[in-house]
């Protein structure tokens, strides 16, 4: 019978969040609440108590949080970890004989029944509780209270006197602090929570290729050129500037313009073909500048509240020093060459993958961790990880855990555009943020389904989306055919549906739509050549981006992703949703047309009760994009959106609900 | 790095069925298939293999079943355990380098690329596989094949010759039988399956109170009286005859008629108040007869293919011998009395619950198991367990596991009408069947939701429903107000929606509808008095029950519960569903009105393609209830149902799909 603990009657089931039976940590950021829920119940009619135990990893003492009972045997407790790092949590629960007796006494009194024996039973529960006082760390004072109350009850009190004693909150606290350890059910697993800094949840990314930003035509851009752009990027409201790899680019098998198999003289090659005689993953591409330039860039970015994010692309050009120094880290073919990346019939001869099945895998893992450490020491705390799904999952699990132990502030973004289970696994094993399918979700049905999956399933606990309408690898069809309105629509959707989003610029804000025919790839891609951009070209979206990012900064409702509620609209070309802050103080109603060509009109169906609005009473809305004001009085407002003028409205309901005097002014 | 197995690249996630991380066994009956599914994937583009390992508990050797890949990284394998008992299963998976190389060769050949180096790579994969031959138990012969093929490939063959060698099925079998154990991912848990005899899934129950069946008025019925009823019960098509407790009934605090607190002289008391000076849970109530009568009843039932099921009600009347012999098994109050069952303000002074928190719990558990063993020795293999939710879950888990080790054929039915999590837990921990909420699910919405939960969620793997339209405790409102049609409707729903169902007779087939005013309880309940019944009363449902149970017996489609598909009907008062056998040979279309008062007409929308029917071509249906035939040709047939004549149709589509000559006869 050892497996069975006959006297422990409470069952704790279905604890959430719990990722893969606790193998992985749930995710939060500092200041974000963790709501722990579980199904907890016992046999029969007895009342129970349940507690959440919570502590930072490494602390011995648990913080105890009483759980609250909801209908249907659901229990919950909420904690708000204030600082980054790893935490642990678990639950326990027990049959609460004291409350059961007290509850029975109330019901008997209501039915006019005698309770004198019940008062004696209560006394005996108090005595047995007091007898554990020493062992359980209950105070002398509390123990005395228990014993004194028991003695009083045993004197034979009136129902009223007895009840008054039993309902003393101090007494109840003393009882609940001291359950019988023999009868407590403890959840068998200790679960983990990883708390990151707030930027892991709320971040606004801008990606550019430094080599395209020389002020002189036909000259290779530098890190100093990038430093000049910082004020403008910061003004647009971005807080992360992500640079593709800045390391020496391989010469052997270098790719030419438009991904040509053979490079022409002067072609710069792909930055992802990392490594040459000048060095590998810890070296700077000489044409970009010096270490001083790099340090200057990082420092100046910081002064603009911008963080530089680097690319972590674990692969080598054939002339990377690793190939010479660590031949065991690559797969050698019978013809004496190293296996390059291929997905037949495609060949990527400029890129050699690491052979992660090597017997020397531990040394390889350590070296790759050292690459991250190197850049952390250079002031980089954000890494966009290239194609993590082509390296073993166990490696990332180890790498992220190892780096985070040393530097809890490091953020990793997974650039995996692959199958759902794989995207999910990368989230579970620890990536702070992930690229998503948003890039190809264009219709109301697609967006609603996808957002529901991200925010209403357990993905919410392990997968933090970062929405990119474009990347250097992807110019989606929608942007190719939809013209400038398509860019505006996708920007507003990305920026308001996800608390983290990013654009690859200036291709995005200049509405560049020229693709390789039949593909979703940029023609004249910066991946293979240096470009020249006129950042102030007419029709650019910089002003709109600035406005949208300012709205994100001013509205906490846009700084998390799971606080989303869709609003029905009777037109499938218009999507609408509410974003709200935890305290309800900040509520935004977003309405966006998904048709980049024709004006569309739709009628909404607002959840008035949840919004605290009364049907028939006017309420005020402020359009954060245009500054316009509206008075509505119906739950069924009609909105017309013209993609060529303003394809969206971001309406704040906040002030109307809080400042009734606004009404007087208008009415 | 110990936690990380750097070279094992495959991930196995979300294995189903898996009940509470493998703490509990999934359920099947002998001959029922177990479909095991999991999400399995690796990094990059390599191909993988996965296997299901399956074995009876106690065997050392695993049966190996290769798994099949479905879209979206879902893998599955199916096994059909043929005999009752406990089984184990787990999974493993690995990167299949051989198939990856072969796949690449095909793609390169399609693209006109050279494959000479790839053939050499294939050869080296074969050599390394052969090097493990001894350790992995691969045959000498297979190892030679691997080495010979490698040697051939190394000679420099033409693409065609090389490919021919690699595609030899014997070679592929040899390779797949011998994966590198260093690189295999094994699922970390061994999961369990409990296989019961078929009656655990498909059973038809009849409940009666023996004491009401004396042929002479005012005489206590006996087991011999019950024996006389067996042919009639068997003829109606029942295969389980369940008797409420047949033990001595306590005298102290005995309940009177209609649950009166004080019994009048001659009142027989509730059979659930178990135990008196004549004995307790292993004694026979003297007025029911002798042990010989009991043995005779069990034997004669068996000769009619009927099994006797007994009630397992773990509670005691105050005069039960346990109270004297094992005072520690009860809770004593400060006034020197034993705590009786109460749920204030209600008191059940005739019933003392066991005190499962007693320090003597191990002896109590053993004694309660001995009660089961006693009745097993008397030939009883089916137990209907009274109120299992008022005894600890761990006790049932232990009891059922313990008894099953000795007697795999024992079936336990959980009589718990309580909250969903608790019902679920009892299913998980091992009850073969469970009472359900069907008793109160009357509308199409309610029935559809509930059946979807039972058959389309993981409940399907641990909760086997047994549908009861009535019980001695419950005369539902629908039966109270709906008249005879309500009884017909509920019978057909129970018998066709669930492969196990039961009725409490003869109250059911006599359409007894008289309730305690304002309650769902029978007036003059047999729980508290002996009744007299006229079983052949006009309007009784015995003929209909006979027909419905014969249809169940003739149609395997009705012998499991999860093979259900609802058919849309444009009238919320009519419900329709398909039941189909695994091989599709047996398909029934059931249509039932839920309105016991007014005729209703509805138009169905049949899933023609899934049924193998073509729109516009006639198809034939046979009404199993009436013997009528129908020809339909549209997916939108219209049906009229009159509750006062025939509230349902059970239409067989089987013969039309298989025997096309039926068409010729009609057309």
Short mmCIF file of N, CA and C in Angstrom, two decimals, chain B residues 385-458:
data_model
loop_
_atom_site.label_atom_id
_atom_site.label_comp_id
_atom_site.label_asym_id
_atom_site.label_seq_id
_atom_site.Cartn_x
_atom_site.Cartn_y
_atom_site.Cartn_z
N UNK B 385 -21.31 0.43 -7.37
CA UNK B 385 -20.75 1.01 -6.14
C UNK B 385 -21.55 2.23 -5.75
N UNK B 386 -22.08 2.19 -4.54
CA UNK B 386 -22.95 3.25 -4.04
C UNK B 386 -22.12 4.44 -3.57
N UNK B 387 -22.43 5.63 -4.12
CA UNK B 387 -21.80 6.87 -3.65
C UNK B 387 -20.29 6.76 -3.47
N UNK B 388 -19.54 6.37 -4.48
CA UNK B 388 -18.09 6.25 -4.30
C UNK B 388 -17.44 7.60 -3.99
N UNK B 389 -18.11 8.69 -4.34
CA UNK B 389 -17.51 10.01 -4.13
C UNK B 389 -17.53 10.44 -2.67
N UNK B 390 -18.13 9.62 -1.79
CA UNK B 390 -18.06 9.98 -0.37
C UNK B 390 -17.02 9.13 0.36
N UNK B 391 -16.20 8.40 -0.40
CA UNK B 391 -15.07 7.68 0.19
C UNK B 391 -13.81 8.16 -0.53
N UNK B 392 -12.63 8.04 0.10
CA UNK B 392 -11.43 8.64 -0.50
C UNK B 392 -11.09 8.04 -1.87
N UNK B 393 -10.64 8.91 -2.77
CA UNK B 393 -10.26 8.47 -4.11
C UNK B 393 -9.14 7.43 -4.05
N UNK B 394 -8.19 7.64 -3.15
CA UNK B 394 -7.05 6.71 -3.07
C UNK B 394 -7.53 5.31 -2.68
N UNK B 395 -8.58 5.24 -1.88
CA UNK B 395 -9.11 3.94 -1.50
C UNK B 395 -9.61 3.18 -2.74
N UNK B 396 -10.37 3.84 -3.57
CA UNK B 396 -10.91 3.17 -4.77
C UNK B 396 -9.79 2.77 -5.71
N UNK B 397 -8.82 3.65 -5.85
CA UNK B 397 -7.69 3.36 -6.74
C UNK B 397 -7.02 2.06 -6.28
N UNK B 398 -6.80 1.98 -5.00
CA UNK B 398 -6.17 0.78 -4.44
C UNK B 398 -7.09 -0.44 -4.57
N UNK B 399 -8.34 -0.27 -4.17
CA UNK B 399 -9.26 -1.41 -4.15
C UNK B 399 -9.40 -2.02 -5.55
N UNK B 400 -9.65 -1.19 -6.54
CA UNK B 400 -9.91 -1.69 -7.89
C UNK B 400 -8.65 -2.36 -8.43
N UNK B 401 -7.49 -1.73 -8.20
CA UNK B 401 -6.24 -2.34 -8.68
C UNK B 401 -5.99 -3.68 -8.00
N UNK B 402 -6.26 -3.72 -6.70
CA UNK B 402 -6.01 -4.95 -5.94
C UNK B 402 -6.92 -6.08 -6.39
N UNK B 403 -8.19 -5.80 -6.53
CA UNK B 403 -9.15 -6.83 -6.93
C UNK B 403 -8.86 -7.30 -8.36
N UNK B 404 -8.53 -6.34 -9.22
CA UNK B 404 -8.30 -6.70 -10.63
C UNK B 404 -7.08 -7.58 -10.81
N UNK B 405 -6.09 -7.37 -9.96
CA UNK B 405 -4.91 -8.24 -10.06
C UNK B 405 -5.34 -9.68 -9.86
N UNK B 406 -6.29 -9.89 -8.96
CA UNK B 406 -6.75 -11.25 -8.66
C UNK B 406 -7.82 -11.70 -9.65
N UNK B 407 -8.68 -10.78 -10.07
CA UNK B 407 -9.84 -11.13 -10.90
C UNK B 407 -10.02 -10.07 -11.99
N UNK B 408 -9.35 -10.25 -13.11
CA UNK B 408 -9.43 -9.22 -14.17
C UNK B 408 -10.83 -9.03 -14.72
N UNK B 409 -11.74 -9.94 -14.43
CA UNK B 409 -13.08 -9.87 -15.03
C UNK B 409 -14.08 -9.07 -14.21
N UNK B 410 -13.66 -8.54 -13.07
CA UNK B 410 -14.61 -7.81 -12.23
C UNK B 410 -14.89 -6.43 -12.81
N UNK B 411 -16.16 -6.07 -12.84
CA UNK B 411 -16.60 -4.78 -13.37
C UNK B 411 -17.18 -3.95 -12.22
N UNK B 412 -16.74 -2.70 -12.13
CA UNK B 412 -17.24 -1.78 -11.11
C UNK B 412 -17.96 -0.61 -11.80
N UNK B 413 -19.20 -0.36 -11.38
CA UNK B 413 -19.96 0.78 -11.89
C UNK B 413 -20.04 1.84 -10.79
N UNK B 414 -19.61 3.05 -11.09
CA UNK B 414 -19.60 4.12 -10.09
C UNK B 414 -20.93 4.85 -10.08
N UNK B 415 -21.65 4.76 -8.97
CA UNK B 415 -22.89 5.51 -8.83
C UNK B 415 -22.58 6.84 -8.17
N UNK B 416 -21.99 7.74 -8.95
CA UNK B 416 -21.72 9.08 -8.42
C UNK B 416 -22.46 10.07 -9.29
N UNK B 417 -23.44 10.77 -8.69
CA UNK B 417 -24.09 11.89 -9.37
C UNK B 417 -23.57 13.13 -8.66
N UNK B 418 -22.44 13.62 -9.12
CA UNK B 418 -21.85 14.75 -8.41
C UNK B 418 -21.13 15.64 -9.41
N UNK B 419 -20.19 16.46 -8.93
CA UNK B 419 -19.58 17.47 -9.79
C UNK B 419 -18.64 16.82 -10.82
N UNK B 420 -18.46 17.52 -11.96
CA UNK B 420 -17.75 16.88 -13.08
C UNK B 420 -16.33 16.40 -12.76
N UNK B 421 -15.55 17.17 -12.03
CA UNK B 421 -14.16 16.76 -11.76
C UNK B 421 -14.13 15.47 -10.95
N UNK B 422 -15.11 15.33 -10.06
CA UNK B 422 -15.14 14.16 -9.19
C UNK B 422 -15.58 12.94 -9.97
N UNK B 423 -16.61 13.10 -10.82
CA UNK B 423 -17.03 12.01 -11.71
C UNK B 423 -15.82 11.56 -12.55
N UNK B 424 -15.09 12.54 -13.08
CA UNK B 424 -13.95 12.22 -13.94
C UNK B 424 -12.87 11.47 -13.18
N UNK B 425 -12.59 11.94 -11.98
CA UNK B 425 -11.52 11.29 -11.20
C UNK B 425 -11.84 9.83 -10.93
N UNK B 426 -13.11 9.54 -10.62
CA UNK B 426 -13.50 8.15 -10.35
C UNK B 426 -13.30 7.30 -11.60
N UNK B 427 -13.60 7.86 -12.77
CA UNK B 427 -13.33 7.14 -14.00
C UNK B 427 -11.84 6.89 -14.17
N UNK B 428 -11.05 7.93 -13.95
CA UNK B 428 -9.61 7.79 -14.14
C UNK B 428 -9.02 6.72 -13.25
N UNK B 429 -9.45 6.69 -11.98
CA UNK B 429 -8.78 5.80 -11.04
C UNK B 429 -9.20 4.34 -11.25
N UNK B 430 -10.17 4.07 -12.12
CA UNK B 430 -10.37 2.69 -12.51
C UNK B 430 -11.78 2.15 -12.62
N UNK B 431 -12.80 2.91 -12.24
CA UNK B 431 -14.16 2.36 -12.39
C UNK B 431 -14.39 2.00 -13.86
N UNK B 432 -15.02 0.84 -14.07
CA UNK B 432 -15.26 0.35 -15.43
C UNK B 432 -16.32 1.18 -16.13
N UNK B 433 -17.33 1.59 -15.38
CA UNK B 433 -18.45 2.34 -15.93
C UNK B 433 -18.88 3.38 -14.89
N UNK B 434 -19.60 4.39 -15.38
CA UNK B 434 -20.04 5.46 -14.49
C UNK B 434 -21.46 5.90 -14.82
N UNK B 435 -22.23 6.17 -13.81
CA UNK B 435 -23.49 6.89 -13.98
C UNK B 435 -23.13 8.28 -14.52
N UNK B 436 -24.10 8.93 -15.16
CA UNK B 436 -23.80 10.16 -15.89
C UNK B 436 -24.86 11.23 -15.66
N UNK B 437 -24.65 12.38 -16.30
CA UNK B 437 -25.65 13.45 -16.29
C UNK B 437 -26.76 13.23 -17.32
N UNK B 438 -26.67 12.13 -18.08
CA UNK B 438 -27.72 11.87 -19.09
C UNK B 438 -29.10 12.01 -18.48
N UNK B 439 -29.24 11.57 -17.24
CA UNK B 439 -30.53 11.58 -16.56
C UNK B 439 -31.21 12.95 -16.64
N UNK B 440 -30.41 14.01 -16.75
CA UNK B 440 -30.98 15.37 -16.80
C UNK B 440 -30.67 16.10 -18.10
N UNK B 441 -30.21 15.39 -19.11
CA UNK B 441 -29.89 16.08 -20.37
C UNK B 441 -31.03 15.80 -21.35
N UNK B 442 -31.89 16.77 -21.60
CA UNK B 442 -33.10 16.54 -22.36
C UNK B 442 -33.14 17.24 -23.71
N UNK B 443 -32.54 18.42 -23.82
CA UNK B 443 -32.65 19.15 -25.07
C UNK B 443 -31.55 18.74 -26.04
N UNK B 444 -31.76 19.10 -27.31
CA UNK B 444 -30.75 18.76 -28.32
C UNK B 444 -29.41 19.39 -27.97
N UNK B 445 -29.43 20.64 -27.55
CA UNK B 445 -28.18 21.30 -27.19
C UNK B 445 -27.48 20.55 -26.06
N UNK B 446 -28.25 20.22 -25.01
CA UNK B 446 -27.65 19.52 -23.86
C UNK B 446 -27.08 18.16 -24.26
N UNK B 447 -27.85 17.42 -25.04
CA UNK B 447 -27.40 16.06 -25.42
C UNK B 447 -26.19 16.13 -26.33
N UNK B 448 -26.20 17.09 -27.26
CA UNK B 448 -25.08 17.20 -28.20
C UNK B 448 -23.80 17.60 -27.46
N UNK B 449 -23.92 18.58 -26.60
CA UNK B 449 -22.75 19.02 -25.83
C UNK B 449 -22.20 17.87 -24.98
N UNK B 450 -23.09 17.18 -24.32
CA UNK B 450 -22.64 16.15 -23.38
C UNK B 450 -22.01 14.98 -24.13
N UNK B 451 -22.65 14.56 -25.22
CA UNK B 451 -22.08 13.44 -25.98
C UNK B 451 -20.74 13.83 -26.59
N UNK B 452 -20.61 15.08 -26.99
CA UNK B 452 -19.33 15.53 -27.55
C UNK B 452 -18.25 15.47 -26.49
N UNK B 453 -18.58 15.89 -25.28
CA UNK B 453 -17.61 15.81 -24.19
C UNK B 453 -17.22 14.35 -23.92
N UNK B 454 -18.20 13.47 -23.91
CA UNK B 454 -17.92 12.07 -23.57
C UNK B 454 -17.12 11.35 -24.65
N UNK B 455 -17.35 11.73 -25.91
CA UNK B 455 -16.77 10.93 -27.00
C UNK B 455 -15.66 11.63 -27.75
N UNK B 456 -15.50 12.93 -27.59
CA UNK B 456 -14.52 13.65 -28.39
C UNK B 456 -13.43 14.31 -27.55
N UNK B 457 -13.45 14.12 -26.25
CA UNK B 457 -12.36 14.64 -25.42
C UNK B 457 -11.64 13.44 -24.81
N UNK B 458 -10.65 13.70 -23.99
CA UNK B 458 -9.90 12.57 -23.43
C UNK B 458 -10.75 11.76 -22.43
#
